[in-house]
Coordinates of C-alpha atoms in Angstrom, one line a residue:
X1 CA 0.0 0.0 0.3
X2 CA 1.6 3.4 -0.9
X3 CA 0.2 6.9 0.5
X4 CA -0.9 9.1 -2.1
X5 CA -1.8 13.0 -2.2
X6 CA -3.9 14.0 -5.3
X7 CA -2.7 18.3 -5.4
X8 CA -5.2 20.9 -7.0
X9 CA -2.7 23.4 -6.9
X10 CA -2.9 27.1 -6.5
X11 CA -2.2 29.6 -8.5
X12 CA 0.1 32.7 -8.3
X13 CA -2.5 35.1 -9.0
X14 CA -4.4 34.1 -6.0
X15 CA -7.7 33.8 -8.3
X16 CA -10.2 30.7 -8.6
X17 CA -9.7 28.5 -11.4
X18 CA -11.7 26.1 -13.0
X19 CA -9.5 23.7 -13.4
X20 CA -12.0 20.7 -12.1
X21 CA -12.1 18.7 -15.6
X22 CA -8.7 16.8 -16.8
X23 CA -8.9 17.7 -20.4
X24 CA -8.4 21.2 -19.9
X25 CA -9.7 24.2 -21.4
X26 CA -9.9 25.9 -17.9
X27 CA -10.9 29.3 -16.8
X28 CA -10.1 31.8 -14.0
X29 CA -11.0 34.9 -12.0
X30 CA -13.5 37.6 -12.4
X31 CA -14.4 37.0 -15.6
X32 CA -16.4 33.9 -14.2
X33 CA -17.2 35.9 -11.3
X34 CA -14.8 33.8 -9.1
X35 CA -16.6 30.3 -9.6
X36 CA -14.6 27.5 -7.7
X37 CA -15.8 24.1 -8.6
X38 CA -14.5 21.1 -6.7
X39 CA -11.9 18.9 -8.3
X40 CA -14.1 16.5 -9.0
X41 CA -11.1 14.4 -11.8
X42 CA -9.1 14.0 -8.7
X43 CA -12.1 12.9 -6.5
X44 CA -12.1 10.0 -9.1
X45 CA -8.8 9.7 -9.2
X46 CA -8.4 9.5 -5.3
X47 CA -11.5 7.5 -4.6
X48 CA -10.3 4.6 -7.8
X49 CA -6.8 4.3 -6.0
X50 CA -8.3 3.9 -2.2
X51 CA -11.2 1.2 -3.3
X52 CA -9.9 -0.8 -6.4
X53 CA -6.2 -0.4 -5.3
X54 CA -6.3 -0.3 -1.5
X55 CA -3.8 2.6 -0.9
X56 CA -3.8 5.2 1.4
X57 CA -5.3 8.7 -0.4
X58 CA -5.7 12.2 0.7
X59 CA -7.1 14.8 -2.0
X60 CA -5.3 18.2 -1.0
X61 CA -7.3 21.4 -2.8
X62 CA -4.2 23.8 -2.0
X63 CA -6.4 26.4 -4.9
X64 CA -9.5 26.9 -3.0
X65 CA -7.6 26.9 0.2
X66 CA -5.2 29.5 -1.0
X67 CA -2.2 27.5 0.4
X68 CA 1.6 28.6 -0.1
X69 CA 3.9 26.7 -1.6
X70 CA 5.9 26.2 1.6
X71 CA 2.2 25.2 3.3
X72 CA 2.0 22.6 0.5
X73 CA 5.5 20.8 1.0
X74 CA 5.0 20.9 4.2
X75 CA 1.5 18.6 4.1
X76 CA 3.2 16.8 1.2
X77 CA 5.9 15.3 3.3
X78 CA 3.6 12.5 4.6
X79 CA 3.1 10.9 1.4
X80 CA 4.8 8.8 -1.1
X81 CA 3.5 10.2 -4.0
X82 CA 1.8 13.5 -5.8
X83 CA -0.6 13.4 -9.2
X84 CA -1.3 16.7 -9.9
X85 CA -3.5 17.8 -13.6
X86 CA -1.8 20.0 -15.6
X87 CA -2.5 22.3 -19.0
X88 CA -0.3 24.3 -20.9
X89 CA -1.6 27.3 -19.1
X90 CA -0.6 26.3 -15.7
X91 CA 2.4 24.1 -16.2
X92 CA 5.4 26.5 -15.7
X93 CA 3.7 27.2 -12.0
X94 CA 2.8 23.6 -11.5
X95 CA 6.4 22.8 -12.0
X96 CA 7.5 25.6 -9.0
X97 CA 4.9 23.5 -6.7
X98 CA 6.5 20.5 -7.5
X99 CA 10.0 21.6 -6.7
X100 CA 9.0 22.9 -3.5
X101 CA 7.7 19.7 -2.5
X102 CA 11.0 18.1 -4.3
X103 CA 13.0 20.3 -1.7
X104 CA 11.1 19.4 1.6
X105 CA 11.2 15.6 0.3
X106 CA 13.4 14.7 -2.5
X107 CA 12.3 11.2 -2.8
X108 CA 8.5 11.9 -3.5
X109 CA 7.1 11.0 -6.5
X110 CA 5.7 13.3 -8.7
X111 CA 3.6 12.4 -11.4
X112 CA 1.6 14.7 -13.9
X113 CA -1.9 13.8 -15.9
X114 CA -3.6 16.0 -18.1
X115 CA -3.9 17.7 -21.1
X116 CA 0.3 18.8 -21.2
X117 CA 2.0 15.6 -20.4
X118 CA -0.9 14.1 -23.2
X119 CA -0.1 16.3 -26.1
X120 CA 3.7 16.9 -24.9
X121 CA 4.9 14.2 -23.0
X122 CA 8.6 14.0 -23.8
X123 CA 8.7 17.6 -23.2
X124 CA 6.9 17.4 -19.9
X125 CA 9.7 14.8 -18.9
X126 CA 12.5 17.0 -20.0
X127 CA 11.8 18.6 -16.5
X128 CA 14.0 16.6 -13.9
X129 CA 11.4 17.0 -11.2
X130 CA 8.8 15.5 -13.5
X131 CA 9.1 12.1 -12.3
X132 CA 6.2 10.2 -14.2
X133 CA 3.6 11.7 -16.5
X134 CA 0.3 10.0 -17.9
X135 CA -1.0 10.4 -21.4
X136 CA -5.5 10.6 -21.8
X137 CA -7.3 8.9 -19.0
X138 CA -5.5 8.5 -15.6
X139 CA -7.7 6.4 -14.0
X140 CA -6.5 2.6 -14.8
X141 CA -3.5 3.9 -15.5
X142 CA -2.3 5.3 -12.1
X143 CA -4.3 1.9 -10.7
X144 CA -1.9 -0.4 -12.8
X145 CA 1.0 1.8 -11.8
X146 CA 0.9 2.2 -8.2
X147 CA 0.1 -1.4 -8.2
X148 CA 3.2 -1.7 -9.5
X149 CA 5.4 0.8 -7.3
X150 CA 3.8 -1.1 -4.7
X151 CA 5.4 -4.7 -5.6
X152 CA 8.8 -3.5 -7.2
X153 CA 7.6 -3.9 -10.5
X154 CA 8.6 -2.9 -13.9
X155 CA 7.1 0.0 -15.9
X156 CA 7.5 -1.2 -19.0
X157 CA 4.5 -2.7 -20.0
X158 CA 2.0 0.1 -18.0
X159 CA -0.1 1.4 -21.2
X160 CA -0.4 5.4 -20.8
X161 CA 2.5 5.6 -18.6
X162 CA 5.5 8.4 -19.7
X163 CA 8.9 7.4 -17.9
X164 CA 13.0 7.3 -17.5
X165 CA 14.5 3.8 -18.4
X166 CA 17.9 4.7 -17.1
X167 CA 17.9 7.9 -18.4
X168 CA 15.8 7.8 -21.5
X169 CA 12.5 9.1 -21.7
X170 CA 10.0 6.4 -22.7
X171 CA 6.5 6.4 -23.8
X172 CA 4.4 3.5 -23.5
X173 CA 1.6 2.7 -25.7
X174 CA -1.3 5.0 -24.8
X175 CA -4.5 2.9 -23.1
X176 CA -7.4 2.5 -24.9
X177 CA -10.6 4.3 -22.8
X178 CA -12.1 2.0 -20.8
X179 CA -15.6 1.6 -22.5
X180 CA -18.1 1.0 -19.4
X181 CA -18.0 3.9 -17.2
X182 CA -20.3 2.1 -15.0
X183 CA -17.4 0.2 -13.5
X184 CA -16.1 2.7 -11.9
X185 CA -17.1 4.0 -8.0
X186 CA -18.9 7.4 -7.4
X187 CA -16.2 9.9 -6.2
X188 CA -16.2 10.3 -2.9
X189 CA -17.2 14.4 -2.1
X190 CA -16.1 13.8 1.6
X191 CA -12.0 13.8 0.5
X192 CA -12.7 18.2 0.1
X193 CA -14.8 20.4 2.4
X194 CA -18.1 21.0 0.0
X195 CA -18.6 24.2 2.0
X196 CA -15.3 25.6 0.3
X197 CA -16.8 26.0 -3.3
X198 CA -18.8 28.3 -5.3
X199 CA -21.6 28.6 -8.2
X200 CA -22.5 32.1 -8.7
X201 CA -26.2 30.3 -10.3
X202 CA -26.5 28.0 -7.8
X203 CA -29.9 28.1 -6.1
X204 CA -29.6 25.8 -3.4
X205 CA -26.8 24.9 -0.7
X206 CA -25.0 22.2 -0.5
X207 CA -23.9 21.9 -3.6
X208 CA -21.8 19.6 -6.0
X209 CA -20.6 18.3 -9.2
X210 CA -21.1 15.2 -11.3
X211 CA -19.5 13.9 -14.9
X212 CA -22.2 11.0 -16.5
X213 CA -20.3 11.2 -19.5
X214 CA -16.8 11.8 -21.1
X215 CA -16.1 13.2 -24.9
X216 CA -18.4 15.0 -27.0
X217 CA -19.7 14.2 -30.3
X218 CA -19.0 17.4 -31.6
X219 CA -15.8 18.5 -33.4
X220 CA -14.9 22.2 -32.5
X221 CA -11.5 22.9 -33.7
X222 CA -11.1 24.9 -30.5
X223 CA -11.7 22.5 -27.9
X224 CA -9.5 20.4 -26.0
X225 CA -12.3 17.3 -24.9
X226 CA -12.4 15.8 -28.3
X227 CA -8.9 14.9 -29.0
X228 CA -8.2 14.2 -25.1
X229 CA -10.7 11.6 -25.3
X230 CA -9.4 10.1 -28.7
X231 CA -12.9 11.5 -30.6
X232 CA -15.1 9.0 -28.2
X233 CA -18.3 9.8 -26.9
X234 CA -19.1 7.7 -23.5
X235 CA -22.0 7.6 -21.1
X236 CA -22.6 6.0 -18.0
X237 CA -26.3 4.4 -18.1
X238 CA -29.5 5.9 -16.3
X239 CA -29.5 3.7 -13.9
X240 CA -25.9 4.3 -12.9
X241 CA -26.3 8.4 -12.8
X242 CA -29.8 7.8 -10.6
X243 CA -27.9 5.6 -8.3
X244 CA -25.3 8.3 -7.8
X245 CA -28.0 10.9 -7.4
X246 CA -29.8 8.9 -4.9
X247 CA -26.5 9.2 -2.9
X248 CA -26.1 12.6 -3.4
X249 CA -29.0 13.3 -1.7
X250 CA -28.7 10.9 0.8
X251 CA -25.3 12.4 1.7
X252 CA -27.1 15.9 2.2
X253 CA -26.6 17.2 -0.8
X254 CA -29.3 19.5 -2.5
X255 CA -28.2 20.3 -6.3
X256 CA -25.8 19.0 -9.0
X257 CA -23.8 21.0 -11.4
X258 CA -23.7 18.5 -14.3
X259 CA -20.1 18.9 -15.8
X260 CA -20.6 16.9 -19.1
X261 CA -19.8 18.6 -22.1
X262 CA -23.4 17.9 -23.4
X263 CA -25.1 16.1 -20.4
X264 CA -28.6 16.6 -22.7
X265 CA -27.2 14.8 -26.1
X266 CA -28.3 11.3 -25.5
X267 CA -32.2 11.9 -25.5
X268 CA -33.5 8.8 -24.4
X269 CA -30.7 8.5 -21.2
X270 CA -31.9 12.2 -20.7
X271 CA -35.4 11.4 -20.5
X272 CA -34.8 7.9 -18.3
X273 CA -33.1 10.2 -16.0
X274 CA -35.4 13.3 -15.9
X275 CA -38.4 10.5 -15.1
X276 CA -36.2 8.7 -12.4
X277 CA -35.4 12.1 -10.6
X278 CA -39.2 12.6 -10.6
X279 CA -40.8 8.9 -9.6
X280 CA -38.4 8.9 -7.2
X281 CA -38.5 11.9 -5.9
X282 CA -35.1 13.1 -5.3
X283 CA -35.9 16.7 -4.8
X284 CA -32.8 17.9 -6.5
X285 CA -32.1 21.2 -8.4
X286 CA -29.9 21.1 -11.5
X287 CA -27.7 22.8 -13.9
X288 CA -26.1 21.0 -17.0
X289 CA -24.4 21.8 -20.7
X290 CA -26.4 21.6 -23.4
X291 CA -25.7 21.8 -27.3
X292 CA -27.5 23.6 -29.4
X293 CA -30.0 22.0 -31.7
X294 CA -30.7 18.8 -29.5
X295 CA -33.4 19.8 -27.2
X296 CA -37.5 20.0 -28.1
X297 CA -39.9 22.0 -25.9
X298 CA -40.9 18.4 -24.4
X299 CA -37.7 17.7 -23.2
X300 CA -37.3 21.0 -21.6
X301 CA -40.6 20.7 -20.1
X302 CA -39.6 17.4 -18.4
X303 CA -36.4 19.0 -17.5
X304 CA -37.8 21.5 -15.7
X305 CA -40.1 19.4 -13.5
X306 CA -37.1 17.0 -12.4
X307 CA -35.1 20.1 -11.4
X308 CA -33.6 21.7 -14.4
X309 CA -33.2 25.3 -13.8
X310 CA -30.2 26.7 -15.5
X311 CA -28.5 25.3 -18.9
X312 CA -24.9 26.5 -19.9
X313 CA -24.5 26.5 -24.2
X314 CA -22.1 27.4 -26.6
X315 CA -23.7 30.0 -28.5
X316 CA -19.8 31.2 -29.7
X317 CA -20.9 33.7 -32.0
X318 CA -23.8 35.2 -34.0
X319 CA -22.5 34.6 -37.5
X320 CA -23.1 31.9 -39.4
X321 CA -20.3 31.8 -41.6
X322 CA -17.8 32.0 -38.3
X323 CA -19.9 28.8 -36.7
X324 CA -18.8 27.1 -40.0
X325 CA -15.4 28.3 -39.8
X326 CA -15.2 27.0 -35.8
X327 CA -17.1 23.6 -36.9
X328 CA -19.7 24.2 -34.4
X329 CA -22.0 21.8 -36.4
X330 CA -24.8 24.4 -35.6
X331 CA -27.0 27.1 -37.1
X332 CA -27.8 30.7 -35.8
X333 CA -31.8 29.8 -36.3
X334 CA -31.0 26.7 -34.1
X335 CA -29.1 29.0 -31.1
X336 CA -32.6 31.6 -31.5
X337 CA -34.8 28.8 -31.3
X338 CA -33.6 26.7 -27.9
X339 CA -33.4 30.2 -26.4
X340 CA -37.4 31.1 -27.6
X341 CA -37.7 27.6 -26.5
X342 CA -35.9 27.9 -22.9
X343 CA -37.2 31.0 -21.9
X344 CA -40.7 30.3 -23.0
X345 CA -40.0 27.3 -20.3
X346 CA -38.8 29.6 -17.6
X347 CA -35.4 27.5 -17.8
X348 CA -32.8 30.3 -17.7
X349 CA -29.1 29.7 -20.3
X350 CA -25.7 30.9 -19.6
X351 CA -24.4 31.8 -23.0
X352 CA -20.7 31.6 -24.0
X353 CA -19.3 33.6 -27.0
X354 CA -16.1 33.9 -28.3
X355 CA -14.1 36.9 -30.0
X356 CA -10.9 36.6 -32.3
X357 CA -12.7 33.5 -34.2
X358 CA -11.1 32.2 -37.8
X359 CA -11.9 34.9 -40.3
X360 CA -13.8 36.9 -37.9
X361 CA -14.2 40.4 -39.0
X362 CA -15.4 43.6 -36.8
X363 CA -19.3 43.1 -38.3
X364 CA -19.3 39.6 -37.4
X365 CA -18.3 40.8 -33.8
X366 CA -21.0 43.7 -33.5
X367 CA -23.4 41.1 -35.5
X368 CA -23.0 38.7 -32.2
X369 CA -23.1 41.3 -29.7
X370 CA -26.3 42.3 -31.5
X371 CA -27.6 38.6 -31.5
X372 CA -27.1 38.5 -27.7
X373 CA -29.3 41.0 -26.6
X374 CA -31.8 39.7 -29.6
X375 CA -31.9 35.9 -27.5
X376 CA -31.7 37.2 -23.5
X377 CA -29.6 34.8 -22.0
X378 CA -29.9 34.9 -18.2
X379 CA -26.0 35.6 -17.8
X380 CA -23.3 35.6 -20.6
X381 CA -19.3 34.8 -20.3
X382 CA -17.4 35.8 -23.6
X383 CA -13.5 35.2 -23.9
X384 CA -11.0 36.1 -26.9
X385 CA -10.5 32.5 -28.7
X386 CA -7.3 30.6 -27.2
X387 CA -6.0 27.9 -29.3
X388 CA -5.2 25.2 -27.0
X389 CA -2.3 22.3 -27.5
X390 CA -4.0 19.3 -29.4
X391 CA -7.0 21.0 -31.2
X392 CA -7.4 22.1 -35.1
X393 CA -6.9 25.6 -34.2
X394 CA -3.4 25.1 -32.1
X395 CA -2.1 23.0 -35.3
X396 CA -3.1 25.9 -37.1
X397 CA -1.4 28.6 -35.5
X398 CA 2.0 26.2 -35.1
X399 CA 2.2 25.5 -38.5
X400 CA 2.4 29.0 -39.4
X401 CA 4.5 30.2 -36.4
X402 CA 6.0 27.5 -34.4
X403 CA 7.4 30.1 -32.1
X404 CA 3.8 29.0 -30.3
X405 CA 6.1 26.0 -28.9
X406 CA 3.8 24.1 -26.5
X407 CA 1.9 27.2 -26.0
X408 CA 3.1 27.4 -22.3
X409 CA 4.0 31.0 -22.8
X410 CA 0.1 31.7 -22.2
X411 CA -0.7 32.1 -18.0
X412 CA -3.9 30.9 -16.6
X413 CA -4.8 34.7 -15.7
X414 CA -4.2 35.5 -19.6
X415 CA -6.9 32.6 -20.7
X416 CA -9.7 34.5 -23.0
X417 CA -8.5 37.8 -21.8
X418 CA -5.8 38.3 -24.3
X419 CA -5.4 37.4 -28.6
X420 CA -2.9 34.9 -28.0
X421 CA -1.4 34.4 -31.8
X422 CA -4.5 35.3 -32.9
X423 CA -3.0 37.2 -35.8
X424 CA -2.5 33.7 -37.3
X425 CA -6.1 33.3 -38.0
X426 CA -8.0 36.6 -37.1
X427 CA -6.9 39.9 -38.8
X428 CA -8.3 42.1 -36.0
X429 CA -5.9 42.9 -33.3
X430 CA -5.2 42.5 -30.1
X431 CA -6.5 46.0 -28.8
X432 CA -9.8 46.3 -31.2
X433 CA -10.5 42.2 -29.5
X434 CA -9.8 43.6 -25.9
X435 CA -11.8 46.8 -26.3
X436 CA -14.6 44.5 -27.9
X437 CA -14.7 41.9 -24.9
X438 CA -15.4 44.5 -22.4
X439 CA -18.0 46.5 -24.6
X440 CA -20.0 43.5 -25.6
X441 CA -19.8 42.8 -21.5
X442 CA -21.1 46.2 -20.6
X443 CA -23.7 46.9 -23.0
X444 CA -25.2 43.2 -21.6
X445 CA -24.6 43.5 -18.0
X446 CA -24.9 47.1 -17.5
X447 CA -28.8 47.6 -19.0
X448 CA -30.8 48.7 -16.3
X449 CA -33.9 46.2 -17.9
X450 CA -31.7 43.2 -17.4
X451 CA -30.6 43.9 -13.7
X452 CA -34.4 44.1 -13.0
X453 CA -35.2 41.3 -15.2
X454 CA -32.7 39.4 -13.0
X455 CA -33.1 40.7 -9.5
X456 CA -37.1 39.8 -10.0
X457 CA -35.9 36.1 -10.5
X458 CA -34.5 35.9 -6.9
X459 CA -36.4 33.4 -4.8
X460 CA -34.3 32.7 -1.9
X461 CA -31.3 34.6 0.4
X462 CA -28.9 32.4 -1.0
X463 CA -29.7 33.6 -4.7
X464 CA -29.5 37.1 -3.1
X465 CA -26.3 36.8 -1.8
X466 CA -24.8 35.2 -5.0
X467 CA -26.0 37.6 -7.4
X468 CA -24.1 40.7 -5.2
X469 CA -21.4 38.5 -5.0
X470 CA -21.2 37.7 -8.6
X471 CA -21.7 41.1 -9.6
X472 CA -19.0 42.5 -7.2
X473 CA -16.6 40.1 -9.1
X474 CA -18.0 40.8 -12.2
X475 CA -17.2 45.3 -11.9
X476 CA -14.0 43.9 -10.9
X477 CA -13.4 42.3 -13.7
X478 CA -15.2 45.1 -16.0
X479 CA -13.5 48.2 -14.7
X480 CA -10.0 46.6 -13.9
X481 CA -6.7 48.0 -14.8
X482 CA -5.8 46.5 -18.2
X483 CA -2.3 47.4 -17.7
X484 CA -1.2 45.1 -14.7

C-alpha cells in the first residue's frame, strides 16, 4: 500500500481557477464571477485508488484554500507520491509547486496527468522534477502504476505511462479508453470540504458536481475534449447516474452541476434520468451543459419538472460563417430557437461566446453582440478565442508560427483575456478584441432592464447573496486596470 496525495495546486495570482476536469480548457477569476468547483477528476482518481487499489489517499485542494508553497510542501511530506493535473496554462507554475515539494522531501514521486503531458509527454519529462507522466485518461493507468510500484515491478508494460529507463524518456503505448464507465465507483465528495466551493448560479446549498459522460460528439476546432478522449463519446447508464444522484441526496446535497460537455446529448438517456428523478422524488435542483439543436420543448418541459433550472450553452457567435469555420455543427437559427424555447419554459441559459475567431471581422463581432441582446440569456461569459495544444486550431497556428511552442507561454490569468497568436487566423488586432470584449460585457450587464429582470428571478437569500458576490466580481473585471 502506498500513501498518495492528489493535489489541486494554487496559482500565483490568488484567484479561483476552474481546473476541475482533466482535459483542460480551464478558466479563471473575475471573468467567470470567481466560480470555484470541486476537483472532480482528482476525486475520481483518489476514490478509485483507495477502493480498487487499497492505497491511502488524500485530496488537497490548495487552490480553494489558497495555500502557500511552503504549506503544501509541509503537508506533502507524509506521502509517497503526488499527482497533479496540468495544462499548458498552468504548467510553469505547477513546476514550481513540484520543486517546493521535492525540496522538502526529495523522494516524493511526482506524477503529472492532464492535457499537457498528453500532448507533449517528452517535453514534460525533460523537467527533472517530473518523475512520471500519464497520457490521456488517468484512472486505469494510475491504478496499474501504483500496483507495480507497491510490488516493486517494472513499468514497461503500463499502458499510458511516460517514464525514464536509465535516463531515457520512454512513452509506453496509449491505453485504450475504458468502454463501460459504470464500472468505476462514484467519487467520494467527503475527500474535500464542499462548503468551500462556489457557483454563482446556484439556488440551493450544499451543491456538488457530477460527470455522467466523457468526451463530446462535436468536433469544434478550439476544444481540447475531443482530442483528449480520442474523439470518442462515452456515457454512464441512466440507472447508474440515478444511483449516484440518490447517494448525493442521501449525503445531504441539494443541487448538482453536471460537468458533461453535453449532458443532454442522448435524449433517451436524458428522459430516463429526468423520469427517475421525478419518480424517486429525489428533490434535487440541477444545472447542465447542452448543445444547441438537441432539445425540443417536450424535453425542456420534462427537465424543468425534474429540477433543471439552468443550462450552459456554447453559442460562440451570431455569425453563421464564423460558426462554420469553427465547425460548431449548429446554425444561428437553431440557437435562436433554443433560447426561445428555454425562455418560454422558464429555464435560464448561460451563453458562452468567443471573439477573435478564424476569419472574424468587426461586423461579425458587432453582429454577435446584437444577437446576444436578441436571445436574452440569463448570463454570459465572453472570451477571446484561445488556441489550446492538441486542437486543430493550435496546429493551424503552429504550422504558421512554430514560436508558439507548447503554448505554455500563455498563463492562466491571460486565458480568454488576451489575443494569443490570434493574428495567424484573425485579422483583428489585440487592442480591438480586448476592447470589444469589455464593450460586450458592459452593453449586456449594465442595462437597467437586465438588472431589474434578473433581480425579479431571485427567490431566496442564498440567490441574493450569490448575485451580489457575482456582480461585485464582474464589476472588478469590467473596470480593472488592464495595464496590470
